Every structure is written in C-alpha cells, then in structure tokens.
DNA sequence: AACCTATCGGCGGAGAAATC
DNA sequence: GATTTCTCCGCCGATAGGTT
C-alpha cells in the first residue's frame, strides 16, 4: 500500500482545505498535457493592456484568470504586462511559470483546428482549470507536484486511490482506518458466501471499534459501461445492504451524469467547484465577459456545483464521521 | 512466457437540440 | 425541413501488475 516515492513527499504536507486537497489530487494525477497550451502565448501590441489585447483578439478565455492565479506575463522586451499595465514593446506573451494545461475533455479532439467553436470552448475551459488549480497550490503553499511527463497506463488510477487512502487516514478520527485491497471474504457477512471468491474491495473505512463504516470505489475517470458494474458491489449489496457504497471520481465531462445516475449511494468529486466553473465556461457564450476575474469563476463554480449537488472530499470526510454511533 | 485481472482514455456514432 | 452542433453512450485498445 505504500505511496510511490515520487509523490509521497508531496502528500506529507497535505493541505486540509478542500481546494488544497483538490489541487494535490489533480496535480499528482495530472491528466495528459494539452497541445492547446501554446494558444495562451498571444501577441500583444505596444501600448496595449492584456485586457485590450484579449478584446482585440476576441478571446473566449481571459488572460486575467491566469494573472489572478499568480502567473506573470511578459512581452518580448521582458517587461511585465497585465490587465492594468500596458505593454511597452509588444510581441508574444511569455507566461511564468509555463502554461501547462491538461486535457479533461474527450469530446474535442487534439486535432481540432484552432479558431473553431469547439476548439475555443475547450481552450477556455482548460485555461480556467489551470488558473483555479494554480491558485490553489499557491494558497496552500504546496509546490508543483505534477509528474514531469504524461502518465500512461493504469498508474493514474492507482495514484488516485493511494491519494484517497492517504486523505482519509489523515482526516478520519483517531483509531479509524482506511484500507484498500481488503479481501471481501474478511468482511463479516460476506464470509462463507457463494460468489464472493477472492474479490478485493477498493477502499474500506473502518471505525475505532473495527466496524465497517463505508466502502468507497475510486475511479479517476468514469464511463457508463464501467461505472455501474463494479464487481465488488453485487455481494456487498446482497449481504451487507447496511453498508453505504460510495464513489469518488475526478471525471469532468461526465460529472453531471455521475451525480445523477451512478448506482452508488453517494458520489463525491475531487474538485466539484472546478467542475462547476468548467461547466459554466462551456455553456457561456462569452465567458470572459461573464466572468472577468478568477474570483468570478470561483463563485460561479461553487454555485454550479451546489446546484448539481456535487460533493467534495471534505464532504466525504464529514459524512463518514457522522456515521451512526448506535448499532 | 502466457494468461488473467483491473484501470484508464480516445473515439465514433446515435439521437437530440439548435440553427439556418 | 435540412444542416450543423451538442450531448451522451459505451466499445474496446493500451497498459501494467499479478498469477500460473
């Protein structure tokens, strides 16, 4: 169960607030780098502010989101520019740190031509997500924990699961425990049953009395075909209907469907507010005008997440701790 | 080495909705 | 009414760790 050395040092300094947790979770599992990142290197004219350049270029995304998040823009002379400070020499914008956005959208292919409506929509969502994430790591004081390259294979799911186990163990009361790879036959009520076999649970939460509080399934991304038939569910539902079965995911484009239709008792999202902001941007005709600042995005994201009923990791911890104390 | 199990992630297409 | 765009569904290939 040990955390991979690559990210163990990061989660040792795990923040306790929701945004900080979300930032670390998203960071260590950072989805594949988006080729759209280069589109943030817009060309500014001498005498222009970033806002004026964005207006002229009719950007869907707002450079100010990045500035508010702590990115610094410089023009070709190396002079800092912002929504307030005009450029002296003009030229292409360089962002510091590098803009490295991630792809969370599987409906708009990487090959989509720049300028098309779908391209611009995906771009705006990716910029917003990067800004929200970057502000969170800045405010939490954790460094950039993103893997240097893209993660391939099934390792992202394992990272996410280990992260969740760590978060649970750090946030649950003394004596409680979150474990994964627990054999289902070791759960009272599932022993000596047919069809349980050698199956393992995803994550189980046990309280200080050794009682099973909940079973948690972690899925970095979600698809309808693999979301509904978790092998462990059937015996659990049949023999231990008293145990809540929950899902934690980081799925973006299907977040609404997950919240609405997944078979689990409850679902939680790694970063509900950011999904909310991302959805709001996708739906807006002019997101830059509608949400000029990063604070606007944060507020809108929270509102959308609330309306959709998306819960986050702090909600999961709270719900677990409030489990019944009367047997 | 071959096989098995588990987990993502990209993609194409069906059907609905919006737009012309 | 036709065409384009959007949303959603779920198929299945890629990858890796464990097992025989």
PDB file of C-alpha atoms in Angstrom, chain A residues 54-217:
ATOM      1  CA  UNK A  54      -7.983  39.969 -25.342  1.00  0.00           C
ATOM      2  CA  UNK A  55     -10.715  42.227 -26.689  1.00  0.00           C
ATOM      3  CA  UNK A  56      -8.924  42.748 -29.969  1.00  0.00           C
ATOM      4  CA  UNK A  57      -8.259  39.025 -30.367  1.00  0.00           C
ATOM      5  CA  UNK A  58     -11.823  38.252 -29.274  1.00  0.00           C
ATOM      6  CA  UNK A  59     -10.549  35.647 -26.863  1.00  0.00           C
ATOM      7  CA  UNK A  60     -13.049  33.386 -25.229  1.00  0.00           C
ATOM      8  CA  UNK A  61     -10.725  32.877 -22.290  1.00  0.00           C
ATOM      9  CA  UNK A  62      -9.438  35.638 -20.076  1.00  0.00           C
ATOM     10  CA  UNK A  63      -5.707  36.264 -19.581  1.00  0.00           C
ATOM     11  CA  UNK A  64      -6.688  37.821 -16.300  1.00  0.00           C
ATOM     12  CA  UNK A  65      -7.636  34.392 -14.926  1.00  0.00           C
ATOM     13  CA  UNK A  66      -4.002  33.414 -15.197  1.00  0.00           C
ATOM     14  CA  UNK A  67      -2.766  36.724 -13.778  1.00  0.00           C
ATOM     15  CA  UNK A  68      -5.147  36.428 -10.832  1.00  0.00           C
ATOM     16  CA  UNK A  69      -3.858  32.914 -10.253  1.00  0.00           C
ATOM     17  CA  UNK A  70      -0.276  34.112  -9.950  1.00  0.00           C
ATOM     18  CA  UNK A  71       1.047  33.719 -13.476  1.00  0.00           C
ATOM     19  CA  UNK A  72       3.180  36.573 -14.723  1.00  0.00           C
ATOM     20  CA  UNK A  73       3.008  37.714 -18.337  1.00  0.00           C
ATOM     21  CA  UNK A  74       5.924  39.417 -20.043  1.00  0.00           C
ATOM     22  CA  UNK A  75       6.162  40.868 -23.525  1.00  0.00           C
ATOM     23  CA  UNK A  76       9.071  40.447 -25.929  1.00  0.00           C
ATOM     24  CA  UNK A  77      11.169  43.002 -24.061  1.00  0.00           C
ATOM     25  CA  UNK A  78      10.736  41.056 -20.851  1.00  0.00           C
ATOM     26  CA  UNK A  79       8.573  43.765 -19.313  1.00  0.00           C
ATOM     27  CA  UNK A  80       5.655  42.624 -17.171  1.00  0.00           C
ATOM     28  CA  UNK A  81       2.215  43.254 -18.609  1.00  0.00           C
ATOM     29  CA  UNK A  82      -1.194  42.759 -17.051  1.00  0.00           C
ATOM     30  CA  UNK A  83      -4.800  43.851 -17.343  1.00  0.00           C
ATOM     31  CA  UNK A  84      -3.659  47.137 -15.833  1.00  0.00           C
ATOM     32  CA  UNK A  85      -0.114  47.524 -17.088  1.00  0.00           C
ATOM     33  CA  UNK A  86       0.224  48.117 -20.819  1.00  0.00           C
ATOM     34  CA  UNK A  87       2.998  46.598 -22.854  1.00  0.00           C
ATOM     35  CA  UNK A  88       5.814  48.843 -23.983  1.00  0.00           C
ATOM     36  CA  UNK A  89       7.386  46.765 -26.701  1.00  0.00           C
ATOM     37  CA  UNK A  90       4.568  44.399 -27.650  1.00  0.00           C
ATOM     38  CA  UNK A  91       5.271  40.965 -29.050  1.00  0.00           C
ATOM     39  CA  UNK A  92       4.241  37.495 -27.987  1.00  0.00           C
ATOM     40  CA  UNK A  93       3.412  36.950 -24.331  1.00  0.00           C
ATOM     41  CA  UNK A  94       5.557  34.643 -22.241  1.00  0.00           C
ATOM     42  CA  UNK A  95       3.931  33.187 -19.157  1.00  0.00           C
ATOM     43  CA  UNK A  96       5.801  32.356 -15.999  1.00  0.00           C
ATOM     44  CA  UNK A  97       5.593  29.653 -14.864  1.00  0.00           C
ATOM     45  CA  UNK A  98       5.000  27.786 -18.089  1.00  0.00           C
ATOM     46  CA  UNK A  99       1.410  27.241 -19.060  1.00  0.00           C
ATOM     47  CA  UNK A 100       0.904  23.516 -18.983  1.00  0.00           C
ATOM     48  CA  UNK A 101      -2.772  22.799 -19.262  1.00  0.00           C
ATOM     49  CA  UNK A 102      -4.371  19.394 -19.042  1.00  0.00           C
ATOM     50  CA  UNK A 103      -6.979  17.701 -21.134  1.00  0.00           C
ATOM     51  CA  UNK A 104     -10.140  16.807 -19.266  1.00  0.00           C
ATOM     52  CA  UNK A 105     -12.402  16.953 -22.311  1.00  0.00           C
ATOM     53  CA  UNK A 106     -12.712  13.915 -24.528  1.00  0.00           C
ATOM     54  CA  UNK A 107     -15.325  15.356 -26.849  1.00  0.00           C
ATOM     55  CA  UNK A 108     -12.993  17.812 -28.574  1.00  0.00           C
ATOM     56  CA  UNK A 109     -10.018  16.013 -30.159  1.00  0.00           C
ATOM     57  CA  UNK A 110      -6.477  17.366 -30.026  1.00  0.00           C
ATOM     58  CA  UNK A 111      -6.612  17.702 -33.798  1.00  0.00           C
ATOM     59  CA  UNK A 112      -9.473  20.202 -33.736  1.00  0.00           C
ATOM     60  CA  UNK A 113      -8.451  23.249 -35.810  1.00  0.00           C
ATOM     61  CA  UNK A 114      -7.757  26.441 -33.893  1.00  0.00           C
ATOM     62  CA  UNK A 115     -10.485  29.007 -34.240  1.00  0.00           C
ATOM     63  CA  UNK A 116     -13.365  26.565 -34.424  1.00  0.00           C
ATOM     64  CA  UNK A 117     -16.055  26.928 -31.814  1.00  0.00           C
ATOM     65  CA  UNK A 118     -15.254  23.614 -30.177  1.00  0.00           C
ATOM     66  CA  UNK A 119     -11.565  24.444 -30.002  1.00  0.00           C
ATOM     67  CA  UNK A 120     -12.231  27.776 -28.336  1.00  0.00           C
ATOM     68  CA  UNK A 121     -14.619  26.191 -25.873  1.00  0.00           C
ATOM     69  CA  UNK A 122     -12.132  23.545 -24.842  1.00  0.00           C
ATOM     70  CA  UNK A 123      -9.332  26.114 -24.645  1.00  0.00           C
ATOM     71  CA  UNK A 124     -11.289  28.411 -22.327  1.00  0.00           C
ATOM     72  CA  UNK A 125     -12.123  25.506 -20.038  1.00  0.00           C
ATOM     73  CA  UNK A 126      -8.529  24.368 -19.856  1.00  0.00           C
ATOM     74  CA  UNK A 127      -7.196  27.840 -19.096  1.00  0.00           C
ATOM     75  CA  UNK A 128      -9.782  28.284 -16.355  1.00  0.00           C
ATOM     76  CA  UNK A 129      -8.982  24.931 -14.798  1.00  0.00           C
ATOM     77  CA  UNK A 130      -5.255  25.641 -14.833  1.00  0.00           C
ATOM     78  CA  UNK A 131      -5.852  29.022 -13.206  1.00  0.00           C
ATOM     79  CA  UNK A 132      -8.064  27.567 -10.491  1.00  0.00           C
ATOM     80  CA  UNK A 133      -5.602  24.783  -9.806  1.00  0.00           C
ATOM     81  CA  UNK A 134      -2.633  27.118  -9.773  1.00  0.00           C
ATOM     82  CA  UNK A 135      -4.233  29.494  -7.337  1.00  0.00           C
ATOM     83  CA  UNK A 136      -4.999  26.568  -5.053  1.00  0.00           C
ATOM     84  CA  UNK A 137      -1.427  25.319  -4.931  1.00  0.00           C
ATOM     85  CA  UNK A 138      -0.196  28.869  -4.357  1.00  0.00           C
ATOM     86  CA  UNK A 139      -2.612  29.416  -1.487  1.00  0.00           C
ATOM     87  CA  UNK A 140      -1.909  26.033   0.052  1.00  0.00           C
ATOM     88  CA  UNK A 141       1.813  26.517  -0.195  1.00  0.00           C
ATOM     89  CA  UNK A 142       2.458  23.162  -1.813  1.00  0.00           C
ATOM     90  CA  UNK A 143       4.801  23.075  -4.763  1.00  0.00           C
ATOM     91  CA  UNK A 144       4.067  21.968  -8.277  1.00  0.00           C
ATOM     92  CA  UNK A 145       3.619  18.209  -7.816  1.00  0.00           C
ATOM     93  CA  UNK A 146       2.675  17.390 -11.385  1.00  0.00           C
ATOM     94  CA  UNK A 147       4.551  14.468 -12.923  1.00  0.00           C
ATOM     95  CA  UNK A 148       7.122  15.712 -15.420  1.00  0.00           C
ATOM     96  CA  UNK A 149       5.595  13.821 -18.332  1.00  0.00           C
ATOM     97  CA  UNK A 150       2.244  12.316 -19.156  1.00  0.00           C
ATOM     98  CA  UNK A 151       1.150   9.311 -17.149  1.00  0.00           C
ATOM     99  CA  UNK A 152       0.456   6.252 -19.256  1.00  0.00           C
ATOM    100  CA  UNK A 153      -1.266   3.019 -18.428  1.00  0.00           C
ATOM    101  CA  UNK A 154      -3.228   2.237 -15.341  1.00  0.00           C
ATOM    102  CA  UNK A 155      -0.993   4.066 -12.924  1.00  0.00           C
ATOM    103  CA  UNK A 156      -3.192   7.127 -12.664  1.00  0.00           C
ATOM    104  CA  UNK A 157      -5.952   5.123 -11.047  1.00  0.00           C
ATOM    105  CA  UNK A 158      -3.514   3.684  -8.519  1.00  0.00           C
ATOM    106  CA  UNK A 159      -2.171   7.132  -7.705  1.00  0.00           C
ATOM    107  CA  UNK A 160      -5.661   8.491  -7.200  1.00  0.00           C
ATOM    108  CA  UNK A 161      -6.601   5.576  -4.976  1.00  0.00           C
ATOM    109  CA  UNK A 162      -3.476   5.922  -2.859  1.00  0.00           C
ATOM    110  CA  UNK A 163      -4.123   9.629  -2.574  1.00  0.00           C
ATOM    111  CA  UNK A 164      -7.647   8.987  -1.339  1.00  0.00           C
ATOM    112  CA  UNK A 165      -6.485   6.427   1.211  1.00  0.00           C
ATOM    113  CA  UNK A 166      -3.979   8.956   2.447  1.00  0.00           C
ATOM    114  CA  UNK A 167      -6.539  11.751   2.647  1.00  0.00           C
ATOM    115  CA  UNK A 168      -8.951   9.523   4.521  1.00  0.00           C
ATOM    116  CA  UNK A 169      -6.402   8.339   7.024  1.00  0.00           C
ATOM    117  CA  UNK A 170      -5.228  11.895   7.598  1.00  0.00           C
ATOM    118  CA  UNK A 171      -8.741  13.246   8.070  1.00  0.00           C
ATOM    119  CA  UNK A 172     -10.529  10.492   9.967  1.00  0.00           C
ATOM    120  CA  UNK A 173     -10.644  10.318  13.775  1.00  0.00           C
ATOM    121  CA  UNK A 174      -8.010   8.522  15.809  1.00  0.00           C
ATOM    122  CA  UNK A 175      -8.403   4.779  15.603  1.00  0.00           C
ATOM    123  CA  UNK A 176     -10.271   4.826  12.309  1.00  0.00           C
ATOM    124  CA  UNK A 177      -8.661   3.353   9.271  1.00  0.00           C
ATOM    125  CA  UNK A 178      -9.000   3.436   5.512  1.00  0.00           C
ATOM    126  CA  UNK A 179      -7.544   0.451   3.698  1.00  0.00           C
ATOM    127  CA  UNK A 180      -7.622  -0.870   0.204  1.00  0.00           C
ATOM    128  CA  UNK A 181      -7.096  -4.326  -1.228  1.00  0.00           C
ATOM    129  CA  UNK A 182      -9.190  -5.803   1.554  1.00  0.00           C
ATOM    130  CA  UNK A 183     -10.429  -9.266   0.747  1.00  0.00           C
ATOM    131  CA  UNK A 184     -14.201  -9.262   0.693  1.00  0.00           C
ATOM    132  CA  UNK A 185     -14.317 -12.577   2.497  1.00  0.00           C
ATOM    133  CA  UNK A 186     -12.758 -10.893   5.514  1.00  0.00           C
ATOM    134  CA  UNK A 187     -15.838  -8.701   5.859  1.00  0.00           C
ATOM    135  CA  UNK A 188     -18.366 -10.108   8.297  1.00  0.00           C
ATOM    136  CA  UNK A 189     -21.428 -11.240   6.443  1.00  0.00           C
ATOM    137  CA  UNK A 190     -19.546 -11.856   3.233  1.00  0.00           C
ATOM    138  CA  UNK A 191     -17.570 -14.767   4.590  1.00  0.00           C
ATOM    139  CA  UNK A 192     -18.785 -18.228   3.653  1.00  0.00           C
ATOM    140  CA  UNK A 193     -20.904 -16.797   0.859  1.00  0.00           C
ATOM    141  CA  UNK A 194     -21.149 -18.029  -2.661  1.00  0.00           C
ATOM    142  CA  UNK A 195     -19.804 -15.844  -5.390  1.00  0.00           C
ATOM    143  CA  UNK A 196     -17.614 -13.700  -3.187  1.00  0.00           C
ATOM    144  CA  UNK A 197     -14.487 -15.620  -4.062  1.00  0.00           C
ATOM    145  CA  UNK A 198     -11.179 -13.850  -3.864  1.00  0.00           C
ATOM    146  CA  UNK A 199     -12.502 -10.423  -4.717  1.00  0.00           C
ATOM    147  CA  UNK A 200     -10.934  -7.351  -3.214  1.00  0.00           C
ATOM    148  CA  UNK A 201     -12.616  -4.153  -2.230  1.00  0.00           C
ATOM    149  CA  UNK A 202     -11.427  -0.796  -3.478  1.00  0.00           C
ATOM    150  CA  UNK A 203     -11.269   1.163  -0.230  1.00  0.00           C
ATOM    151  CA  UNK A 204     -12.932   0.257   3.065  1.00  0.00           C
ATOM    152  CA  UNK A 205     -13.328   2.577   6.033  1.00  0.00           C
ATOM    153  CA  UNK A 206     -13.262   1.009   9.475  1.00  0.00           C
ATOM    154  CA  UNK A 207     -14.042   2.854  12.707  1.00  0.00           C
ATOM    155  CA  UNK A 208     -12.245   2.546  16.031  1.00  0.00           C
ATOM    156  CA  UNK A 209     -14.459  -0.362  17.015  1.00  0.00           C
ATOM    157  CA  UNK A 210     -13.465  -2.368  13.968  1.00  0.00           C
ATOM    158  CA  UNK A 211     -16.844  -1.757  12.347  1.00  0.00           C
ATOM    159  CA  UNK A 212     -17.176  -1.268   8.624  1.00  0.00           C
ATOM    160  CA  UNK A 213     -18.377   2.283   8.002  1.00  0.00           C
ATOM    161  CA  UNK A 214     -18.381   2.507   4.221  1.00  0.00           C
ATOM    162  CA  UNK A 215     -16.956   1.059   1.056  1.00  0.00           C
ATOM    163  CA  UNK A 216     -15.509   3.576  -1.359  1.00  0.00           C
ATOM    164  CA  UNK A 217     -14.865   2.995  -5.016  1.00  0.00           C
TER     165      UNK A 217
END
